[in-house]
Amino acid sequence: MTNQNNELTYSIGELAKEFDITPRSIRFYEEQDLLSPERTGQTRIYCNKDRVRLKLILRGKRLGFSLAEIKNLFELYDSNANSMLQLEAMLQMTEQKRAILRQQLDDIQMLMNELDEVEKRCRDELADLQKRGS
Amino acid sequence: MTNQNNELTYSIGELAKEFDITPRSIRFYEEQDLLSPERTGQTRIYCNKDRVRLKLILRGKRLGFSLAEIKNLFELYDSNANSMLQLEAMLQMTEQKRAILRQQLDDIQMLMNELDEVEKRCRDELADLQKRGS
DNA sequence: AAATTGATTTACGTTAACGTTAGGGTTAGG
DNA sequence: CCTAACCCTAACGTTAACGTAAATCAATTT
């Protein structure tokens, strides 16, 4: 649907289907102050900004961030922080997150290598079986 | 300590300290069949293989795997699977995990980009403040 | 008009991964 | 002999992130 500004809007069910989650989850994110959609009467109306935010929430989750951490990142991102103290705190946080991401990259690399080995051993054995079987 | 084969062994406390977790966690992993150290009386004795396994558990956790999934991976890795069916199931699993890891790599990349932007905006504002302040 | 579909709130239930407390045993040092 | 620093089991408590059920309302469809 479109609202009065000719922007696309979504119902809770549409978003749930698109991202393959339940409406319950979306309402829960709102309860945790991660979303704040408009309303028409009681019904929630999500604009594109909300949709993007939801996408970010799910991406954060896949990376193992808790909802509280995600909320933190949002506040960090949204805040029109002006004081030097706030700005420096922000830089510190981004650096922390960056460190975690680097660690995860390492972890993924090592796991991929291990998967390679498992797969190789596996293929070898399969080839062996084929040979004997024929 | 070293055991009768002159291999290094570790107490639960040593491992806990090394990996910055609690002994409770290590015992819990054992309860979930992710570890199975030797015993001297009641006391657990961990060899190097156990230590490596613990390291793998923690790496898996950082990547958002559940303990059950990690156990699955271990069984997959340990099993001297010989039947073609088992081997093919194994290949399927590694491919699944690989897909998840690829997804995570994408996620990390996008998050890193976003962090770059946040940081840049932040530095700009800081520079601005410095200018006016001087 | 009745039924289906999708929305709402409220509130209790569930699972994973430990934390915490209670109670007790063993060895090294003072 | 006593205390400190380890280790153990058993069992209940906790938190996050929803699941699920009940009861209700509004808009379509048949």
XYZ file of C-alpha atoms (C1' of nucleotides) in Angstrom, chain C residues 3-27:
25
model
C -17.386 -17.390 7.769
C -12.785 -16.520 6.690
C -8.697 -13.654 7.123
C -5.718 -10.749 9.435
C -5.158 -7.558 12.929
C -4.917 -6.457 18.169
C -3.652 -7.115 23.509
C -2.558 -9.844 27.538
C -0.240 -13.210 29.690
C 1.714 -17.540 30.643
C 5.055 -21.187 28.609
C 9.554 -22.616 26.630
C 14.506 -23.395 25.425
C 19.476 -22.674 25.647
C 23.321 -21.804 28.255
C 24.816 -21.188 31.817
C 24.817 -18.770 37.209
C 24.392 -19.725 41.828
C 23.879 -21.952 46.048
C 24.437 -25.840 49.114
C 27.001 -29.495 50.764
C 31.080 -32.098 50.796
C 35.936 -34.217 49.684
C 41.318 -33.637 49.185
C 45.819 -31.752 49.325
